[in-house]
CSV table of C-alpha atoms in Angstrom, one decimal:
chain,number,residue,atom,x,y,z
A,28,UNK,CA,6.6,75.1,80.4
A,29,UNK,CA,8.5,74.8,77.5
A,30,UNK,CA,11.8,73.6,79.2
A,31,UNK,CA,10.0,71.3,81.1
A,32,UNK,CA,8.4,70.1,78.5
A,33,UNK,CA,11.6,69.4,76.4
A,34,UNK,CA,13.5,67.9,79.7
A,35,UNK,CA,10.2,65.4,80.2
A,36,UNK,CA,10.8,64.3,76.5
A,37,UNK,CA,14.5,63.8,76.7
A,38,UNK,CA,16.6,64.5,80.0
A,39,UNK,CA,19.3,65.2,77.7
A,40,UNK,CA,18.2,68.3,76.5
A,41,UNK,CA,18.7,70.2,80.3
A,42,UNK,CA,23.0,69.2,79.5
A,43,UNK,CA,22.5,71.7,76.9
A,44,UNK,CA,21.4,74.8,79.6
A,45,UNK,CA,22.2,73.7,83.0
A,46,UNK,CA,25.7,73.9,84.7
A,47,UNK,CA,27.8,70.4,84.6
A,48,UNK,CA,27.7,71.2,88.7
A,49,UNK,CA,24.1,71.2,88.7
A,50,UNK,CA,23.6,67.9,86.4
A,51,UNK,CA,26.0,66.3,88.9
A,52,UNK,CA,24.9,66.9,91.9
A,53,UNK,CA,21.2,66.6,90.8
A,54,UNK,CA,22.6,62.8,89.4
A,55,UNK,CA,23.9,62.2,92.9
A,56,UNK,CA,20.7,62.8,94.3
A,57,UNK,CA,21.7,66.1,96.8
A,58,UNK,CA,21.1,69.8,95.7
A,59,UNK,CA,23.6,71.7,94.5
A,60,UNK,CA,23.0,74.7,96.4
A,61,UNK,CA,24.5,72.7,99.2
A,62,UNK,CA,27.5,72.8,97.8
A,63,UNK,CA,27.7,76.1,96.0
A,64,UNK,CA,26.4,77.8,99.5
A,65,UNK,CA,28.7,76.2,101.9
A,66,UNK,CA,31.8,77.0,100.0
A,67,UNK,CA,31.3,81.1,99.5
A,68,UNK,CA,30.6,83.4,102.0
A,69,UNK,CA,26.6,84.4,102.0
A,70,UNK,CA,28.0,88.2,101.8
A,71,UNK,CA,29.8,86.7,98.5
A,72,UNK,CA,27.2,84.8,96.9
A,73,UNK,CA,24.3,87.5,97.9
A,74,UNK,CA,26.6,89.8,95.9
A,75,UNK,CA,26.8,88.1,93.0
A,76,UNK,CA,23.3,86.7,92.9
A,77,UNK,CA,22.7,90.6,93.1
A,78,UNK,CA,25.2,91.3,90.2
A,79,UNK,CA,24.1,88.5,88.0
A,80,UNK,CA,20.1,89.7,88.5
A,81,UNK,CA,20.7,93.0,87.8
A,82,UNK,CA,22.3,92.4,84.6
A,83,UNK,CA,20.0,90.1,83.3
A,84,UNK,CA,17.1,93.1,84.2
A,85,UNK,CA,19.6,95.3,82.6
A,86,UNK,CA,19.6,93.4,79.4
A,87,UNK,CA,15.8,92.9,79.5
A,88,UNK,CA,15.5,96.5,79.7
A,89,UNK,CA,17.6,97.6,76.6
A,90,UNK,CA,16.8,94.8,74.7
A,91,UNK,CA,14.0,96.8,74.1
A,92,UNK,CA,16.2,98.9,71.6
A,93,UNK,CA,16.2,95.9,69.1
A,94,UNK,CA,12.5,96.2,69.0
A,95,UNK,CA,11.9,93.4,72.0
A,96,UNK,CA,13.8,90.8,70.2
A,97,UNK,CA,16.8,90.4,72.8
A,98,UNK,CA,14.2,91.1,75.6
A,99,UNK,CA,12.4,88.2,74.3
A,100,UNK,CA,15.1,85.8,74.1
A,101,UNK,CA,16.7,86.7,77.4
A,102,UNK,CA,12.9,85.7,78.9
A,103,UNK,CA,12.3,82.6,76.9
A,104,UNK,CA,15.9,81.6,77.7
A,105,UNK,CA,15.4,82.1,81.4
A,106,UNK,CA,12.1,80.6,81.7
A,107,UNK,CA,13.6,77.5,79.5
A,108,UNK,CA,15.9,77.3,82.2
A,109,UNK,CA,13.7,77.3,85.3
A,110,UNK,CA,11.8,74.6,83.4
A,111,UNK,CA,14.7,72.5,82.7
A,112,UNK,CA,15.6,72.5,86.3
A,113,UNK,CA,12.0,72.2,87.6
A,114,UNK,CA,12.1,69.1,85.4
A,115,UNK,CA,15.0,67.3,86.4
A,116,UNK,CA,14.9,67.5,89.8
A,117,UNK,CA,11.2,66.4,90.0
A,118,UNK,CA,12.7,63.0,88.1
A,119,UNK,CA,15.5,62.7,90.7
A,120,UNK,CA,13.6,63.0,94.0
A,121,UNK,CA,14.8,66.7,94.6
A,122,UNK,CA,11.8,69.1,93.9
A,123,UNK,CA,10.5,69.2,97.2
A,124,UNK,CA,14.5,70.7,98.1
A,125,UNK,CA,14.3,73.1,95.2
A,126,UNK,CA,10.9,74.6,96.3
A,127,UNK,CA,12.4,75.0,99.9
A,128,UNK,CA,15.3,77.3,98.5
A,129,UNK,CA,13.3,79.3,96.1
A,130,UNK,CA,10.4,79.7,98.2
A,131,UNK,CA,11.3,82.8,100.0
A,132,UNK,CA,12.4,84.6,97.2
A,133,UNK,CA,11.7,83.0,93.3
A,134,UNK,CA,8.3,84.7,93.2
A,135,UNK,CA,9.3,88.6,93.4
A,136,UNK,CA,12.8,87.3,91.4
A,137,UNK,CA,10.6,86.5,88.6
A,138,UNK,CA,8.1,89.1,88.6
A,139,UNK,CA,11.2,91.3,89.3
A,140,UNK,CA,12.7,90.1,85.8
A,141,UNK,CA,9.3,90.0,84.4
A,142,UNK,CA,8.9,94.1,85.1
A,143,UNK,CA,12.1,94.7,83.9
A,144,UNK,CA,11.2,92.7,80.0
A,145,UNK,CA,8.0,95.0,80.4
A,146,UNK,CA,10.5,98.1,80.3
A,147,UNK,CA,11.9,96.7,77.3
A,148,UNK,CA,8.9,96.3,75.7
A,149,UNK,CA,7.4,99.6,76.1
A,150,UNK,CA,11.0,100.8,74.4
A,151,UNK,CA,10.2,98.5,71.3
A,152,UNK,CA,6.5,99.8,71.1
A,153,UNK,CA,8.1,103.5,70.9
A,154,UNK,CA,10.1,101.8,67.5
A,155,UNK,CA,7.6,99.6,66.4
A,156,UNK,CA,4.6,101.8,67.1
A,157,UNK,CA,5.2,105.6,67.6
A,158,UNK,CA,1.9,106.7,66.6
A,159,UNK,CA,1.9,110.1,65.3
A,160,UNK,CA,5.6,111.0,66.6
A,161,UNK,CA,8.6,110.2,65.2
A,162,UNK,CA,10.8,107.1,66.7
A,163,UNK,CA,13.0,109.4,68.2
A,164,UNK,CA,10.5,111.8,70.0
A,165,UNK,CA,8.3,108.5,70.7
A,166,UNK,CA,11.7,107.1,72.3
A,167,UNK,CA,11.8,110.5,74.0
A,168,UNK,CA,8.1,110.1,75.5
A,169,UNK,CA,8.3,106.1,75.9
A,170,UNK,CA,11.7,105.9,77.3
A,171,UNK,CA,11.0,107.9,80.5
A,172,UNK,CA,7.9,105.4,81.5
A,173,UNK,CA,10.3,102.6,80.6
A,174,UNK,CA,12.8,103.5,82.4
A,175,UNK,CA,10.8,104.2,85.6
A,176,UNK,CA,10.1,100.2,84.9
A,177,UNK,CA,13.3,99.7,85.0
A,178,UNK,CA,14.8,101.8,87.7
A,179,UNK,CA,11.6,99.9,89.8
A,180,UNK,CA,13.5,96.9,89.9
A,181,UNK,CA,16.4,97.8,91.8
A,182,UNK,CA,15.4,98.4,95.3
A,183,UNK,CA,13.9,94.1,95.0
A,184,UNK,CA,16.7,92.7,93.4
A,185,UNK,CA,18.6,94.4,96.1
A,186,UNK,CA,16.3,92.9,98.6
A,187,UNK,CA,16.3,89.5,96.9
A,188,UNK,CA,20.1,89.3,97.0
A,189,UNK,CA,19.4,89.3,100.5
A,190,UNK,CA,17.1,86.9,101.0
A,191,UNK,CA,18.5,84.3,98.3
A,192,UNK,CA,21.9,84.8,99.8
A,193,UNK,CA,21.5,84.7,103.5
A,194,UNK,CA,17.7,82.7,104.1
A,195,UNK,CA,17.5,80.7,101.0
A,196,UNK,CA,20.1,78.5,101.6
A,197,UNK,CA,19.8,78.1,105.3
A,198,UNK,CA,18.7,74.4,106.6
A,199,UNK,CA,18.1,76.3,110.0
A,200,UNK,CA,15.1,78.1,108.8
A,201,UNK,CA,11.7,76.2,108.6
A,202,UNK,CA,10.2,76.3,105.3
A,203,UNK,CA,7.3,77.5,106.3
A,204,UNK,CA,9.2,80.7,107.7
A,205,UNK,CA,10.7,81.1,103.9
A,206,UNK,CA,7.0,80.8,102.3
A,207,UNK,CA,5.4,83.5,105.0
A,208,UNK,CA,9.0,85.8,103.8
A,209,UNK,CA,8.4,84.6,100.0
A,210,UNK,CA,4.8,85.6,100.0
A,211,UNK,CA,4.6,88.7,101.9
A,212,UNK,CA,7.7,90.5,99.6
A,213,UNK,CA,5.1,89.1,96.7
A,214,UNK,CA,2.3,91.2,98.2
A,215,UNK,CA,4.5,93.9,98.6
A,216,UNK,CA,6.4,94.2,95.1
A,217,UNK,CA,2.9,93.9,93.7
A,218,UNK,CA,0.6,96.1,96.1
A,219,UNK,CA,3.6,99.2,95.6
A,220,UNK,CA,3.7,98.9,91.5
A,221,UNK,CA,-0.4,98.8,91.5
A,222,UNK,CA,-0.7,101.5,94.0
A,223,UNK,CA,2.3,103.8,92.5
A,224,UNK,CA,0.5,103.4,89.0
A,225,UNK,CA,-2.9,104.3,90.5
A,226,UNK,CA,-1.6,107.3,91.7
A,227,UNK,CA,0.1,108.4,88.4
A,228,UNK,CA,-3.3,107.6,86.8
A,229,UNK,CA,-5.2,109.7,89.1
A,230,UNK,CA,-2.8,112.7,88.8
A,231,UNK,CA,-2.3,112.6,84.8
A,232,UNK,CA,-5.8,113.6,84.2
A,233,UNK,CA,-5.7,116.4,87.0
A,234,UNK,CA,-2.6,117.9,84.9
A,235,UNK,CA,-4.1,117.6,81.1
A,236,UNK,CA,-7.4,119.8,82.7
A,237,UNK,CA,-4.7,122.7,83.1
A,238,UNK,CA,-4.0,123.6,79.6
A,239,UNK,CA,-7.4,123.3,78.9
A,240,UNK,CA,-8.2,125.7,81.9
A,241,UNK,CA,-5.7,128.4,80.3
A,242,UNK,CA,-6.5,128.5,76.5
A,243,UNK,CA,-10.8,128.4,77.5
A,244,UNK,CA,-9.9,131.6,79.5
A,245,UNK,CA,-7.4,132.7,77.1
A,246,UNK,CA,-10.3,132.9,74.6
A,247,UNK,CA,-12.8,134.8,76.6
A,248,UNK,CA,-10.5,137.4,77.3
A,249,UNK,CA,-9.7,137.5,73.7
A,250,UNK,CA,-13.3,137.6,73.1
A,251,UNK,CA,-14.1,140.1,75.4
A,252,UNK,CA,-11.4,142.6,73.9
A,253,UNK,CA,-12.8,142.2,70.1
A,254,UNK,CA,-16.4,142.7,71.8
A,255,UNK,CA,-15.1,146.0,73.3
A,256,UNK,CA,-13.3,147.1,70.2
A,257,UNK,CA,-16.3,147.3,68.5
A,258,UNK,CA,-17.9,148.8,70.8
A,259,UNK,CA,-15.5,152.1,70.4
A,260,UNK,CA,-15.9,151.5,66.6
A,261,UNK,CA,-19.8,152.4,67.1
A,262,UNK,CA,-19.2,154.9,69.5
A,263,UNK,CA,-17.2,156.5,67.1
């Protein structure tokens, strides 16, 4: 919103984030996918689409260790950018190309991306909030649900390097094709994180009734042995 906002009140401001390329070809009224796609091998440019994701989910994630501040930046910054681009190629006749070659994979990108600044947060609330631990044994505690976040991203952004390489730019495939692909992955990413976390909420409970289990019978047998000790004591 914010990018777009900024581009709608001077075009200008999108020279400042977007690639020379990208203001060119959007000026000359093509996409500059076109270009970018038809000079590199997909198996090229699905690799580094993969490489460049991953690090920007890398980044998101320990940006958490300066207490969400770089995490927070890297996503204002990217969504600044999607805006920007949104922006100017809605003002140049080109938004109905853009939503073509984003449509089979920009949603589970984002939410990809989005996950992994999630990661990063929960890091930041083990500095900013431990509780009644310390920031290093909240780290300790925090750390392993964040990185679980983290590592959570990988198998999509793997899958998205795929699809963004190899469908995305393709004129052969119908649009409609890339929105069925687009939204089923969405429904996918989503229905394995909410499922995988409903299981882990169900199990947690199930494993904090244990202990509980052990020290109530811990004290009745300790009860039991004073009850028979005095017992003897009388006797005696």
């Amino acid at each position: 919103a914010l990018g777009l906002a900024a581009v709608q009140a001077d075009e200008r401001v999108a020279h400042l984030v977007l690639p020379t390329s990208v203001i060119e070809d959007v000026y000359a009224g093509r996409m500059w996918t076109r270009s970018i796609f038809s000079a590199v091998p997909s198996t090229v440019s699905s690799t580094i689409i993969l490489s460049n994701n991953i690090t920007v989910a890398f980044w998101c994630f320990i940006g958490g260790m300066s207490c969400g501040i770089v995490t927070t930046l890297i996503l204002v910054l990217n969504g600044f950018i999607l805006g920007a681009a949104f922006k100017l190629c809605a003002q140049h006749g080109l938004l109905v190309d853009l939503l073509e070659f984003i449509a089979s994979h920009a949603l589970v990108e984002i939410s990809t991306i989005v996950l992994a600044g999630a990661s990063g947060y929960v890091l930041a609330s083990a500095l900013l909030s431990p509780g009644n631990l310390s920031r290093v044994d909240a780290l300790s505690v925090r750390g392993k649900d964040a990185l679980c976040l983290a590592l959570a991203c990988v198998p999509p952004l793997f899958a998205i390097g795929i699809v963004e390489g190899f469908i995305s730019p393709s004129s052969r495939i119908p649009m409609w094709f890339k929105i069925l692909l687009g939204a089923s992955l969405f429904l996918a990413f989503w229905s394995y994180l909410l499922l995988s976390g409903k299981k882990k909420a169900v199990d947690t409970p199930r494993e904090r009734v244990k202990p509980a289990e052990q020290s109530t019978d811990t004290s009745l047998e300790e009860e039991l042995r004073r009850l028979h000790g005095e017992e003897k004591t009388e006797k005696a």
